[in-house]
Short mmCIF file of C-alpha atoms and ligand atoms in Angstrom, two decimals:
data_model
loop_
_atom_site.label_atom_id
_atom_site.label_comp_id
_atom_site.label_asym_id
_atom_site.label_seq_id
_atom_site.Cartn_x
_atom_site.Cartn_y
_atom_site.Cartn_z
CA MET A 13 0.00 0.00 0.00
CA ASN A 14 1.28 3.44 -0.86
CA ARG A 15 2.69 5.58 1.98
CA THR A 16 3.82 2.50 3.91
CA LEU A 17 7.05 0.52 4.17
CA TRP A 18 6.99 -2.34 1.67
CA HIS A 19 8.42 -5.84 1.94
CA ASP A 20 10.42 -8.07 -0.39
CA THR A 21 9.63 -11.65 -1.42
CA GLU A 22 11.28 -12.92 1.78
CA GLY A 23 9.13 -10.69 3.99
CA ASN A 24 11.93 -8.26 4.89
CA SER A 25 11.49 -4.51 4.62
CA ILE A 26 12.56 -3.05 1.29
CA GLN A 27 15.57 -0.85 1.96
CA ALA A 28 15.82 1.22 -1.21
CA HIS A 29 15.23 4.80 -0.09
CA GLY A 30 15.95 7.82 -2.28
CA GLY A 31 15.85 5.31 -5.09
CA MET A 32 15.06 4.73 -8.73
CA ILE A 33 13.84 2.00 -11.07
CA LEU A 34 15.80 0.89 -14.10
CA GLN A 35 14.15 -1.33 -16.68
CA HIS A 36 16.61 -3.64 -18.42
CA ASP A 37 15.96 -6.74 -20.55
CA GLY A 38 12.40 -7.12 -19.26
CA THR A 39 13.28 -6.84 -15.56
CA TYR A 40 12.77 -3.90 -13.23
CA TYR A 41 15.68 -3.09 -10.90
CA TRP A 42 15.04 -0.88 -7.87
CA PHE A 43 18.18 0.75 -6.46
CA GLY A 44 18.20 2.80 -3.28
CA GLU A 45 19.76 3.55 0.08
CA ASN A 46 19.83 0.75 2.63
CA LYS A 47 18.96 2.51 5.88
CA ASN A 48 18.57 -0.64 7.98
CA GLY A 49 20.55 0.70 10.93
CA SER A 50 19.82 2.94 13.87
CA THR A 51 18.90 6.55 13.27
CA SER A 52 21.24 8.91 15.13
CA VAL A 53 22.01 12.60 15.34
CA ALA A 54 25.40 13.67 13.97
CA PRO A 55 27.41 16.33 15.89
CA SER A 56 26.21 18.79 13.21
CA GLY A 57 22.61 18.09 14.25
CA ASP A 58 21.85 16.19 11.05
CA ILE A 59 19.65 13.11 11.43
CA ARG A 60 21.27 10.10 9.76
CA VAL A 61 21.85 6.39 9.51
CA ASP A 62 25.49 5.34 9.14
CA PHE A 63 26.15 4.38 5.53
CA ILE A 64 25.57 0.67 4.94
CA GLY A 65 25.34 0.35 1.17
CA ILE A 66 23.19 0.68 -1.90
CA SER A 67 20.56 -2.04 -2.34
CA CYS A 68 19.16 -3.58 -5.49
CA TYR A 69 15.83 -5.43 -5.78
CA SER A 70 14.52 -7.05 -8.97
CA SER A 71 10.99 -7.64 -10.17
CA SER A 72 9.10 -8.63 -13.30
CA ASP A 73 5.88 -6.89 -12.26
CA LEU A 74 6.87 -3.97 -9.95
CA HIS A 75 4.98 -5.74 -7.16
CA ASP A 76 7.06 -8.73 -6.02
CA TRP A 77 10.60 -7.56 -5.28
CA LYS A 78 13.49 -10.00 -4.85
CA ASN A 79 16.40 -8.73 -2.78
CA GLU A 80 19.58 -8.81 -4.91
CA GLY A 81 21.61 -7.60 -1.93
CA LEU A 82 23.98 -4.68 -1.57
CA VAL A 83 25.47 -3.73 -4.93
CA LEU A 84 27.74 -1.04 -3.45
CA ILE A 85 28.97 -1.64 0.08
CA ALA A 86 30.31 0.70 2.76
CA SER A 87 34.11 0.70 3.03
CA ASP A 88 35.98 0.10 6.28
CA ASP A 89 38.64 2.63 5.24
CA PRO A 90 38.02 5.89 7.18
CA SER A 91 39.45 7.91 4.27
CA SER A 92 36.97 6.44 1.76
CA ASP A 93 33.94 8.34 0.45
CA LEU A 94 32.00 5.20 1.37
CA TYR A 95 33.08 5.00 5.03
CA LYS A 96 30.16 4.52 7.38
CA ASP A 97 30.30 8.07 8.77
CA ARG A 98 29.76 9.54 5.26
CA VAL A 99 26.54 10.24 3.41
CA CYS A 100 25.79 8.28 0.24
CA GLU A 101 22.32 9.13 -1.03
CA ARG A 102 19.96 9.06 -4.02
CA PRO A 103 21.76 6.50 -6.22
CA LYS A 104 20.69 6.63 -9.87
CA VAL A 105 21.78 4.02 -12.40
CA ILE A 106 21.85 4.19 -16.20
CA TYR A 107 22.91 1.63 -18.76
CA ASN A 108 25.53 2.60 -21.32
CA LYS A 109 25.04 0.76 -24.62
CA LYS A 110 28.53 1.57 -25.92
CA THR A 111 30.42 0.17 -22.94
CA ASN A 112 27.75 -2.37 -21.95
CA ARG A 113 28.16 -1.15 -18.37
CA PHE A 114 25.82 0.16 -15.69
CA VAL A 115 26.83 3.51 -14.24
CA MET A 116 25.66 4.69 -10.82
CA TRP A 117 25.76 8.34 -9.74
CA MET A 118 25.14 9.28 -6.13
CA HIS A 119 25.34 12.16 -3.69
CA ILE A 120 28.48 11.77 -1.56
CA ASP A 121 28.86 13.88 1.53
CA THR A 122 30.24 14.29 5.00
CA ALA A 123 27.83 13.84 7.91
CA ASP A 124 27.29 17.60 8.07
CA TYR A 125 26.46 17.80 4.33
CA THR A 126 29.26 20.31 3.62
CA ALA A 127 31.39 18.26 1.18
CA ALA A 128 28.49 18.05 -1.33
CA ARG A 129 29.98 15.92 -4.12
CA ALA A 130 28.85 13.56 -6.86
CA GLY A 131 30.16 9.99 -6.73
CA VAL A 132 30.28 7.52 -9.60
CA ALA A 133 30.50 3.72 -9.73
CA VAL A 134 30.30 1.12 -12.52
CA SER A 135 29.24 -2.48 -12.91
CA ASP A 136 28.97 -5.08 -15.68
CA ALA A 137 25.61 -6.25 -14.34
CA PRO A 138 22.65 -4.39 -12.81
CA THR A 139 22.90 -6.60 -9.74
CA GLY A 140 26.48 -5.46 -9.18
CA PRO A 141 28.96 -5.48 -7.69
CA PHE A 142 29.54 -1.82 -8.53
CA THR A 143 33.13 -0.58 -8.43
CA TYR A 144 33.37 2.89 -6.92
CA LEU A 145 35.48 5.19 -9.12
CA CYS A 146 35.64 8.60 -7.45
CA SER A 147 33.75 11.67 -6.32
CA MET A 148 33.86 15.14 -7.81
CA ALA A 149 32.49 18.66 -7.56
CA PRO A 150 30.65 18.72 -10.91
CA ASN A 151 31.88 21.64 -13.02
CA CYS A 152 33.34 23.15 -9.82
CA SER A 153 29.96 23.35 -8.11
CA ASP A 154 28.52 21.67 -5.03
CA CYS A 155 26.16 18.75 -5.49
CA ARG A 156 23.52 17.46 -3.13
CA ASP A 157 20.23 15.83 -4.28
CA LEU A 158 20.66 14.47 -7.79
CA THR A 159 19.25 12.37 -10.57
CA VAL A 160 20.49 11.19 -13.96
CA PHE A 161 18.51 11.50 -17.14
CA GLN A 162 19.14 9.68 -20.41
CA ASP A 163 17.84 11.64 -23.38
CA THR A 164 16.26 10.13 -26.50
CA ASP A 165 19.62 10.38 -28.32
CA ASP A 166 21.33 8.57 -25.39
CA THR A 167 23.12 11.73 -24.23
CA ALA A 168 22.89 11.67 -20.44
CA TYR A 169 22.86 14.39 -17.80
CA LEU A 170 23.54 14.66 -14.09
CA ILE A 171 20.89 16.98 -12.65
CA HIS A 172 21.77 18.19 -9.19
CA SER A 173 21.03 20.81 -6.56
CA SER A 174 23.90 23.29 -6.25
CA ASP A 175 24.77 26.67 -4.73
CA TRP A 176 23.64 25.42 -1.32
CA ASN A 177 20.45 24.01 -2.93
CA LYS A 178 19.48 27.36 -4.40
CA THR A 179 19.82 26.39 -8.08
CA LEU A 180 19.65 23.13 -10.03
CA ARG A 181 22.48 22.38 -12.45
CA ILE A 182 22.30 20.17 -15.53
CA SER A 183 25.73 18.69 -16.26
CA GLN A 184 26.21 16.69 -19.44
CA LEU A 185 27.90 13.30 -19.00
CA THR A 186 30.67 11.95 -21.23
CA ASP A 187 29.88 9.21 -23.76
CA ASP A 188 30.70 6.48 -21.24
CA TYR A 189 28.55 8.25 -18.58
CA THR A 190 31.34 8.17 -15.96
CA GLY A 191 32.53 11.77 -16.31
CA LEU A 192 31.44 15.26 -17.29
CA THR A 193 31.90 16.98 -20.64
CA GLY A 194 32.00 20.47 -19.10
CA VAL A 195 28.70 21.44 -20.74
CA CYS A 196 26.64 22.72 -17.83
CA THR A 197 23.49 24.81 -17.57
CA THR A 198 21.13 25.89 -14.79
CA ALA A 199 17.43 25.54 -14.03
CA PHE A 200 15.11 27.14 -11.48
CA ILE A 201 17.76 29.68 -10.43
CA GLU A 202 17.42 30.72 -6.76
CA GLN A 203 14.17 28.69 -6.52
CA GLU A 204 15.54 26.23 -3.93
CA ARG A 205 14.39 22.99 -5.52
CA GLU A 206 15.77 19.51 -4.84
CA ALA A 207 14.91 15.81 -5.23
CA PRO A 208 14.66 16.16 -9.04
CA ALA A 209 12.80 13.52 -11.08
CA VAL A 210 12.81 14.00 -14.86
CA PHE A 211 10.91 12.45 -17.76
CA PHE A 212 10.25 13.14 -21.44
CA HIS A 213 6.80 12.98 -22.99
CA GLU A 214 5.60 14.06 -26.43
CA GLY A 215 8.40 16.51 -27.15
CA LEU A 216 8.61 18.07 -23.68
CA TYR A 217 10.82 17.49 -20.67
CA TYR A 218 9.17 17.50 -17.24
CA MET A 219 10.95 17.87 -13.92
CA ILE A 220 9.23 17.23 -10.58
CA THR A 221 11.09 18.59 -7.56
CA SER A 222 10.58 19.21 -3.86
CA GLY A 223 11.41 22.24 -1.77
CA CYS A 224 14.38 22.06 0.60
CA THR A 225 13.21 21.15 4.09
CA GLY A 226 15.43 18.18 4.92
CA TRP A 227 13.46 15.06 5.91
CA ASN A 228 10.25 17.09 6.33
CA PRO A 229 7.63 17.22 3.57
CA ASN A 230 6.78 20.30 1.54
CA SER A 231 5.02 21.15 -1.72
CA ALA A 232 6.23 19.58 -4.94
CA LEU A 233 6.49 21.67 -8.08
CA TYR A 234 6.90 20.60 -11.66
CA GLY A 235 8.65 22.44 -14.44
CA ILE A 236 8.56 22.05 -18.21
CA SER A 237 11.03 22.72 -20.98
CA GLY A 238 11.34 21.94 -24.67
CA ASN A 239 15.09 21.54 -24.16
CA ILE A 240 16.70 19.46 -21.40
CA GLN A 241 19.51 22.01 -20.98
CA THR A 242 17.70 25.34 -20.98
CA GLY A 243 14.37 27.12 -20.80
CA TRP A 244 12.99 25.44 -17.68
CA LYS A 245 9.91 27.11 -16.21
CA LEU A 246 8.20 26.20 -12.95
CA ILE A 247 4.50 25.52 -13.52
CA ASP A 248 2.57 24.26 -10.51
CA ASN A 249 2.22 21.67 -7.78
CA PRO A 250 1.12 18.45 -9.53
CA CYS A 251 -0.20 16.86 -6.31
CA CYS A 252 -3.94 17.24 -5.77
CA GLY A 253 -6.47 16.31 -3.13
CA LYS A 254 -5.90 15.52 0.53
CA ASP A 255 -2.32 16.25 1.65
CA GLY A 256 -1.43 17.36 -1.89
CA ARG A 257 0.24 20.49 -0.52
CA MET A 258 2.57 18.23 1.45
CA THR A 259 3.26 15.81 -1.44
CA PHE A 260 1.18 13.31 0.59
CA TYR A 261 3.88 13.57 3.27
CA GLY A 262 6.43 12.31 0.75
CA GLN A 263 9.30 13.56 -1.40
CA SER A 264 10.02 12.87 -5.07
CA THR A 265 12.89 10.62 -6.04
CA TYR A 266 12.29 9.30 -9.59
CA VAL A 267 9.82 8.88 -12.44
CA PHE A 268 9.64 5.55 -14.27
CA GLN A 269 7.37 4.34 -17.05
CA LYS A 270 5.30 1.17 -17.40
CA ASP A 271 2.83 0.40 -20.19
CA GLY A 272 2.85 4.00 -21.36
CA ILE A 273 2.09 5.44 -17.92
CA PHE A 274 4.60 7.47 -15.93
CA TYR A 275 4.82 6.88 -12.18
CA LEU A 276 6.30 9.17 -9.55
CA MET A 277 8.27 7.41 -6.82
CA LEU A 278 8.04 9.07 -3.40
CA ASP A 279 9.89 8.51 -0.14
CA HIS A 280 7.84 9.01 3.01
CA TRP A 281 10.72 9.81 5.34
CA ASN A 282 10.41 9.00 9.03
CA PRO A 283 13.25 10.98 10.61
CA ALA A 284 12.54 9.32 13.98
CA ASP A 285 13.54 5.97 12.46
CA LEU A 286 14.67 6.32 8.85
CA LYS A 287 14.67 2.59 8.07
CA THR A 288 10.88 2.56 8.47
CA SER A 289 10.36 5.27 5.82
CA GLY A 290 7.64 4.27 3.37
CA TYR A 291 7.19 4.43 -0.39
CA SER A 292 4.58 5.41 -2.96
CA PHE A 293 4.43 4.80 -6.71
CA LEU A 294 1.79 7.19 -8.07
CA PRO A 295 0.55 7.43 -11.66
CA ILE A 296 1.07 10.83 -13.27
CA HIS A 297 -1.99 12.01 -15.19
CA ILE A 298 -1.03 14.16 -18.18
CA ASP A 299 -3.65 16.41 -19.73
CA GLY A 300 -2.05 18.48 -22.48
CA THR A 301 0.99 19.69 -20.56
CA ALA A 302 -0.70 19.72 -17.14
CA LEU A 303 0.36 17.08 -14.62
CA THR A 304 -1.85 15.86 -11.81
CA ILE A 305 -1.02 13.28 -9.20
CA THR A 306 -3.42 12.02 -6.55
CA MET A 307 -2.88 9.57 -3.71
CA GLU A 308 -4.20 6.21 -4.85
CA ASP A 309 -3.23 2.63 -4.27
C1 GAL B 18 16.79 16.18 2.07
C2 GAL B 18 17.23 15.31 0.91
C3 GAL B 18 17.43 13.89 1.40
C4 GAL B 18 18.40 13.93 2.57
C5 GAL B 18 17.88 14.85 3.65
C6 GAL B 18 18.84 14.97 4.82
O1 GAL B 18 16.73 17.52 1.71
O2 GAL B 18 16.26 15.33 -0.10
O3 GAL B 18 17.91 13.08 0.35
O4 GAL B 18 19.64 14.42 2.12
O5 GAL B 18 17.70 16.13 3.12
O6 GAL B 18 18.35 15.91 5.75
#
């Protein structure tokens, strides 16, 4: 049921927060943060779970999810980006046809969220193991919430909050998707949007984002552009009905498509115990260029 914590085929809680769904060769793969540890308060005051790893679950129907285990695991080296006291959030995976590899981008940070970097890892299979390559400040900017988007011509982009979450940046990825070309543009300047989820439909790009209030819910907004790199305009809150102003007490993380319908994935964060945070997959109704999303099961 939407808004609740879901369980895998073995009856264990699905630990794939801040996640995404990749469809590959007829199987859906759900990647996300494993938060199955105790929630604590860092010296900075930030509420966190020590980094455990990135999970992967597979499914043929988006309903029954098999746990494929941790595909990227915390390191026991205190100098590593993946050490348990770091932040590793919002993993997003894309498949590169040319290299036949799966590339994962993620938000890498220190516990106080001041390092603000993008990390990248690669794997030969969606179920891992992913090899962590490095982290970077994309085009010399900070990077917190992020997504990746693969355009119709297979050019891919890292879309990330920057300038202390004030402005989103759209950074083009290299052909192998593991680096940046240096082509970088901005969207929603000074609008303080994060948790971007992007999709393309009938010639237009849509981006659903949240406001910046940490683990607490706020109003979603969607934007539209005819060009992934420029011309983004904020339109409205797509969420309607009860709790629509609070994104149904959730936060966007990704949009995936099944049978011609786009679905918004939400995290329903529980900052008192993050591992119990729930999920929703909600169909996006598109009327012309207007998006509406209601809470339904
Ligand atoms: C939110 C962000 C989450 C997490 C949280 C930490 O703004 O969307 O992914 O970073 O802050 O407080």
